[in-house]
Amino acid sequence: MRPIQPPQGTAAAVAAVSSMSNQKPRRRPNLSLPLPPREPTVAVPLPLPPSSASAATSTSHPQQQQQQAARQVIGFSELDRMNRIGSGMGGTVYKVVHRQSGRVFALKVIYGNHEDSVRNQICREILILRDVSHPNVVKCHEMYEHNGEIQVLLEFMDRGSLEGFHIADELELSGVARQILSGIAYLHRRKIVHRDIKPSNLLIDSNKLVKIADFGVSRVLAQTMDPCNSSVGTIAYMSPERINTDLNHGQYDGYAGDIWSLGVSILEFYLGRFPFAVGRQGDWASLMCAICMSQPPEAPVTASREFRDFIACCLQREPGRRWTAVQLLNHPFVVRGNGGQRDGSQNLHQLLPPPRPLSSYYQIGNCKILWSMTKCLLEGILR
């Protein structure tokens, strides 16, 4: 038997290295690089694969089976289109049924033959939004490219949008505002700005669960905060600084813009009409003058102080004075619709309101303090 010889390439490499080391002496023979000491306590062992028994147990749980079924890829050819349930400038939405499971979805067909750069951007945003999961955000399941059109498979909401709803009861409206704010706060934490919050993009189901929909004009932001100056969305619900770029020194904060749109929508629900002096379907010039040149709309004096202050916190002309979604979740008006429970997951410094104009303060003795802060103080004394 012949001994096993090393590969020819390995032998050649070893010979080359040895010959080089013999020909060229080292300049610094005493120089060496010590290896870092290894700490066994820091080492993390690799997890073992699950046993067959544990795998069978985990897959037998009904809730996990539901989650696995929800994660299954749904092919475009497996969908049966039923009827059209909505349309707009961005596209048309159809009610579809998954043939195998019988599940009902909404299929949005986005209009237009987009350029490659625009199409790639839309696809990237939809792929990111497919990972969004929150009880108050419409779930995006799949994305298809069919006949040159981009089609998005969405969660189906059986009662449609809140457009045209008149919610005069403040307690009910408080619950609606809390659900919308929960969805907005979740999106903002993930650096996602919706940019088109309006009643037609707020959907509701038979269980009165409200969800934010239509991310066709949304924009995923980087950590550095993109200016978001593209002209998408509905001008009737846009913030003043977004319509008129001369305001706020040309700076646009997408997060604060979503809060303005929310305030306009909530006030519209309460009044049963568009809160500005012009109709929301008016011409561009009239809407621009009403939004950018007049004072922000206010809740009527017949409303509660909490609701009037909530609307004022949303509809501040200066973006920096608007409350964030996290702060608004702890506003007395929103807390009232949540059984008096505040969002305790937030730190105190996150709940402190920004400075407000003097017109939003109430005179108490010789001091001027926010009604919300006064209410908290009084509640603490009464306890």
XYZ file of C-alpha atoms in Angstrom:
383
model
C 0.000 0.000 0.000
C 1.219 3.454 -0.846
C 0.959 6.142 1.778
C -1.677 8.846 1.275
C -0.044 11.833 -0.365
C -1.221 15.412 0.290
C -2.790 17.289 -2.639
C -0.346 18.672 -5.148
C -1.627 22.227 -4.683
C -1.086 22.071 -0.939
C 2.428 20.693 -1.269
C 3.326 23.376 -3.790
C 2.001 26.136 -1.553
C 3.944 24.814 1.432
C 7.116 24.599 -0.631
C 6.650 28.146 -1.916
C 6.136 29.567 1.554
C 9.159 27.709 2.948
C 11.369 28.868 0.105
C 10.267 32.503 0.574
C 10.937 32.308 4.281
C 14.417 30.933 3.614
C 15.305 33.594 1.051
C 13.967 36.746 2.819
C 14.862 37.166 6.516
C 12.406 38.852 8.851
C 13.135 42.490 9.679
C 11.801 42.262 13.251
C 12.316 38.701 14.450
C 10.990 39.453 17.947
C 7.704 40.963 16.723
C 4.634 38.819 17.454
C 0.873 39.348 17.756
C -0.605 37.808 20.905
C -3.969 36.121 20.579
C -6.801 37.594 22.715
C -7.619 35.525 25.800
C -10.729 33.377 25.424
C -13.397 33.643 28.093
C -15.436 30.447 28.290
C -18.276 32.213 30.128
C -18.875 34.542 27.165
C -19.057 31.785 24.586
C -22.593 31.043 23.387
C -23.249 27.431 22.391
C -25.187 26.706 19.261
C -28.815 25.663 19.920
C -29.668 22.059 19.377
C -32.299 21.160 16.779
C -35.734 20.423 18.248
C -36.609 16.831 18.881
C -39.396 15.160 16.970
C -41.614 15.076 20.058
C -41.267 18.801 20.784
C -41.801 19.638 17.116
C -44.978 17.614 17.058
C -46.187 19.288 20.224
C -45.497 22.784 18.915
C -47.221 22.200 15.599
C -50.251 20.692 17.281
C -51.151 23.965 19.040
C -54.144 25.569 17.251
C -52.833 29.120 17.549
C -49.473 28.161 16.066
C -51.221 26.284 13.295
C -53.163 29.457 12.513
C -49.982 31.505 12.411
C -48.300 28.986 10.132
C -51.316 28.996 7.841
C -51.228 32.793 7.757
C -47.563 32.717 6.729
C -48.189 30.381 3.825
C -47.516 31.951 0.446
C -50.716 32.571 -1.525
C -50.287 32.378 -5.273
C -52.024 34.828 -7.571
C -53.616 31.995 -9.532
C -55.270 30.725 -6.326
C -57.445 33.849 -5.992
C -60.963 34.260 -7.350
C -62.011 37.870 -7.905
C -65.519 38.598 -6.598
C -66.441 42.274 -6.979
C -65.015 45.771 -6.795
C -65.211 47.336 -3.335
C -63.441 50.659 -3.886
C -61.413 52.809 -6.234
C -59.396 55.999 -6.143
C -56.614 57.895 -7.828
C -54.067 55.265 -6.805
C -55.890 52.133 -7.912
C -58.878 49.831 -7.550
C -59.612 47.405 -4.717
C -61.396 44.089 -5.313
C -62.819 41.511 -2.964
C -61.163 38.156 -3.635
C -61.416 34.657 -2.164
C -58.600 32.177 -1.700
C -59.864 29.104 -3.480
C -58.251 26.504 -1.202
C -58.947 27.983 2.248
C -62.032 30.078 1.521
C -60.415 33.126 3.195
C -61.524 36.550 1.992
C -58.956 39.217 1.101
C -58.814 42.616 -0.536
C -56.720 42.895 -3.710
C -55.493 46.375 -4.603
C -54.451 46.940 -8.211
C -52.105 49.938 -8.495
C -52.643 51.987 -11.633
C -50.027 52.962 -14.171
C -47.054 51.626 -16.061
C -44.370 52.900 -13.720
C -40.746 53.439 -14.593
C -38.289 50.866 -13.344
C -37.007 53.103 -10.547
C -40.534 53.900 -9.321
C -41.605 50.285 -9.633
C -38.584 49.097 -7.659
C -39.285 51.664 -4.942
C -42.928 50.572 -4.675
C -41.898 46.931 -4.504
C -39.318 47.642 -1.795
C -41.855 49.547 0.308
C -44.478 46.827 -0.045
C -41.971 44.137 0.912
C -41.124 46.093 4.061
C -44.782 46.733 4.852
C -45.454 43.013 4.477
C -43.604 42.554 7.770
C -45.781 45.132 9.551
C -48.002 43.453 12.137
C -50.279 45.441 14.462
C -53.958 45.081 15.451
C -54.708 48.602 14.140
C -52.853 48.349 10.832
C -54.270 46.506 7.824
C -52.101 43.474 7.128
C -50.272 43.289 3.808
C -49.969 39.607 2.837
C -48.491 39.326 -0.663
C -47.448 41.362 -3.686
C -47.846 40.319 -7.331
C -46.799 41.705 -10.709
C -49.455 40.667 -13.200
C -49.821 42.025 -16.754
C -47.476 44.879 -15.929
C -49.519 45.974 -12.910
C -48.552 45.814 -9.244
C -51.211 44.078 -7.164
C -51.197 43.881 -3.364
C -53.093 41.307 -1.298
C -54.459 42.949 1.859
C -56.539 42.082 4.883
C -60.275 42.444 4.226
C -62.334 44.786 6.448
C -66.006 43.931 6.064
C -67.516 47.314 7.042
C -65.402 49.454 4.745
C -63.982 52.883 5.521
C -64.990 55.537 8.035
C -65.588 58.102 5.298
C -68.904 59.854 5.905
C -69.184 58.603 9.512
C -70.644 61.026 12.060
C -69.487 60.117 15.581
C -70.997 62.694 17.929
C -70.540 60.585 21.068
C -67.201 61.588 22.565
C -66.664 58.312 24.389
C -67.051 56.339 21.158
C -64.892 58.833 19.274
C -62.249 58.536 21.990
C -62.043 54.793 21.378
C -61.685 55.349 17.628
C -58.932 57.928 18.180
C -57.085 55.581 20.529
C -57.070 52.760 17.953
C -55.823 55.027 15.170
C -53.148 56.501 17.416
C -51.997 53.023 18.423
C -51.456 52.163 14.766
C -49.718 55.470 14.026
C -47.427 55.120 17.053
C -46.466 51.610 15.901
C -45.678 52.811 12.379
C -43.682 55.791 13.617
C -41.624 53.551 15.887
C -40.716 51.560 12.783
C -39.748 54.776 10.934
C -42.779 54.536 8.645
C -44.711 57.694 7.769
C -48.120 57.106 6.218
C -48.575 60.627 4.707
C -52.209 60.077 3.708
C -54.211 59.665 6.917
C -57.849 60.453 6.093
C -61.276 58.911 6.763
C -61.295 56.865 3.559
C -58.028 55.200 4.627
C -59.355 54.262 8.067
C -61.219 50.950 7.855
C -63.509 49.226 10.334
C -64.829 45.686 10.704
C -67.959 44.216 12.276
C -66.207 44.049 15.667
C -65.627 47.843 15.584
C -61.903 47.313 15.154
C -60.377 50.290 13.334
C -57.268 49.848 11.173
C -55.084 52.126 9.083
C -54.971 51.191 5.404
C -53.638 52.257 2.006
C -49.881 52.400 2.133
C -49.673 53.178 -1.579
C -48.282 56.612 -0.698
C -46.386 55.647 2.443
C -42.665 56.138 2.744
C -40.200 54.123 4.778
C -37.745 56.527 6.332
C -34.104 56.065 7.203
C -32.773 56.912 10.649
C -31.679 60.311 9.326
C -35.289 61.314 8.466
C -36.008 61.948 4.811
C -37.678 65.327 4.069
C -40.602 63.584 2.291
C -41.274 66.473 -0.030
C -42.949 64.531 -2.840
C -46.455 65.640 -3.767
C -48.475 62.552 -2.960
C -51.503 62.246 -0.763
C -54.714 64.254 -0.424
C -54.306 68.009 -0.089
C -57.476 68.378 2.015
C -55.824 66.562 4.928
C -52.252 67.766 4.365
C -50.492 69.893 6.962
C -49.825 73.569 6.105
C -46.037 73.192 5.933
C -46.366 70.358 3.457
C -48.572 72.345 1.072
C -46.628 75.592 1.399
C -42.942 74.759 1.608
C -42.132 78.347 2.663
C -43.630 77.594 6.078
C -41.490 76.114 8.867
C -38.298 77.186 7.055
C -38.886 74.632 4.319
C -38.631 71.715 6.741
C -41.221 68.940 6.645
C -41.636 66.486 9.505
C -43.595 63.480 8.236
C -44.463 62.316 11.736
C -46.002 65.685 12.649
C -47.788 65.696 9.287
C -49.553 62.441 10.173
C -50.727 64.007 13.453
C -52.239 66.999 11.629
C -54.121 64.660 9.278
C -55.360 62.668 12.266
C -56.674 65.821 13.968
C -58.549 66.911 10.846
C -60.079 63.427 10.489
C -61.170 63.172 14.143
C -62.733 66.648 14.056
C -64.535 65.710 10.841
C -66.001 62.629 12.548
C -67.273 64.781 15.413
C -68.772 67.530 13.232
C -70.088 65.255 10.522
C -68.504 67.508 7.886
C -65.114 68.711 6.655
C -63.896 71.098 9.379
C -62.593 73.872 7.101
C -64.674 76.649 5.550
C -64.350 75.072 2.098
C -65.344 71.613 0.921
C -62.684 68.938 0.781
C -63.448 68.444 -2.919
C -62.843 72.124 -3.637
C -60.227 73.453 -5.985
C -56.578 73.437 -5.014
C -56.306 77.208 -4.510
C -59.287 77.375 -2.142
C -58.034 74.479 -0.060
C -54.534 75.948 0.098
C -55.841 79.308 1.336
C -58.061 77.653 3.936
C -55.336 75.366 5.289
C -52.259 77.582 5.018
C -53.576 81.130 5.545
C -56.388 80.771 8.063
C -56.288 79.701 11.681
C -56.457 75.944 12.313
C -59.996 74.676 12.920
C -61.104 74.197 16.508
C -63.634 71.973 18.196
C -66.903 73.753 19.056
C -67.411 75.242 22.506
C -70.165 72.710 23.129
C -67.569 69.924 23.192
C -65.758 68.896 26.353
C -62.558 70.622 27.410
C -60.623 67.393 26.935
C -61.768 67.043 23.335
C -61.101 70.702 22.513
C -57.606 70.404 23.959
C -56.983 67.138 22.071
C -57.850 68.797 18.750
C -55.638 71.773 19.653
C -52.735 69.422 20.369
C -53.075 67.930 16.860
C -53.842 71.058 14.833
C -50.937 73.311 15.782
C -49.648 75.413 12.912
C -46.046 74.882 14.026
C -45.122 71.183 13.629
C -42.914 71.249 16.720
C -45.914 72.154 18.899
C -47.961 69.160 17.824
C -47.995 66.264 20.228
C -46.556 62.969 19.103
C -48.646 59.827 18.782
C -47.145 58.507 22.034
C -48.055 61.676 23.908
C -51.574 61.730 22.484
C -52.143 58.158 23.658
C -51.842 59.540 27.183
C -54.038 62.588 26.594
C -57.074 62.767 28.938
C -59.494 62.548 25.998
C -57.923 59.319 24.722
C -57.445 57.868 28.195
C -61.151 58.372 28.861
C -62.019 55.973 26.045
C -59.566 53.398 27.402
C -61.256 52.956 30.769
C -59.030 55.589 32.365
C -55.862 53.544 31.797
C -52.795 55.338 30.562
C -50.062 53.866 28.422
C -47.644 53.011 31.226
C -44.964 51.707 28.847
C -43.774 55.227 28.080
C -41.260 57.216 30.091
C -42.272 60.429 31.832
C -40.112 62.643 29.626
C -41.931 61.303 26.574
C -45.271 62.401 28.000
C -44.349 65.999 28.760
C -46.121 68.261 26.238
C -44.251 70.766 24.090
C -44.870 74.510 24.677
C -48.350 75.642 23.657
C -49.679 79.079 22.626
C -51.329 81.103 25.389
C -54.744 80.799 23.740
C -54.718 77.092 24.604
C -54.280 77.735 28.326
C -56.974 78.218 30.926
C -56.855 80.913 33.607
C -56.821 79.496 37.129
C -56.073 82.164 39.747
C -52.877 83.929 38.704
C -51.437 80.879 36.931
C -51.902 79.537 33.440
C -51.557 75.802 33.117
C -52.734 73.195 30.694
C -56.106 71.691 31.371
C -54.677 68.208 31.010
C -52.017 68.900 33.639
C -54.645 70.470 35.928
C -56.852 67.435 35.602
C -53.983 65.126 36.525
C -53.173 67.221 39.581
C -56.796 67.263 40.713
C -57.110 63.513 40.277
C -54.012 63.019 42.405
C -55.404 65.233 45.192
C -58.820 63.544 45.173
C -57.225 60.128 45.526
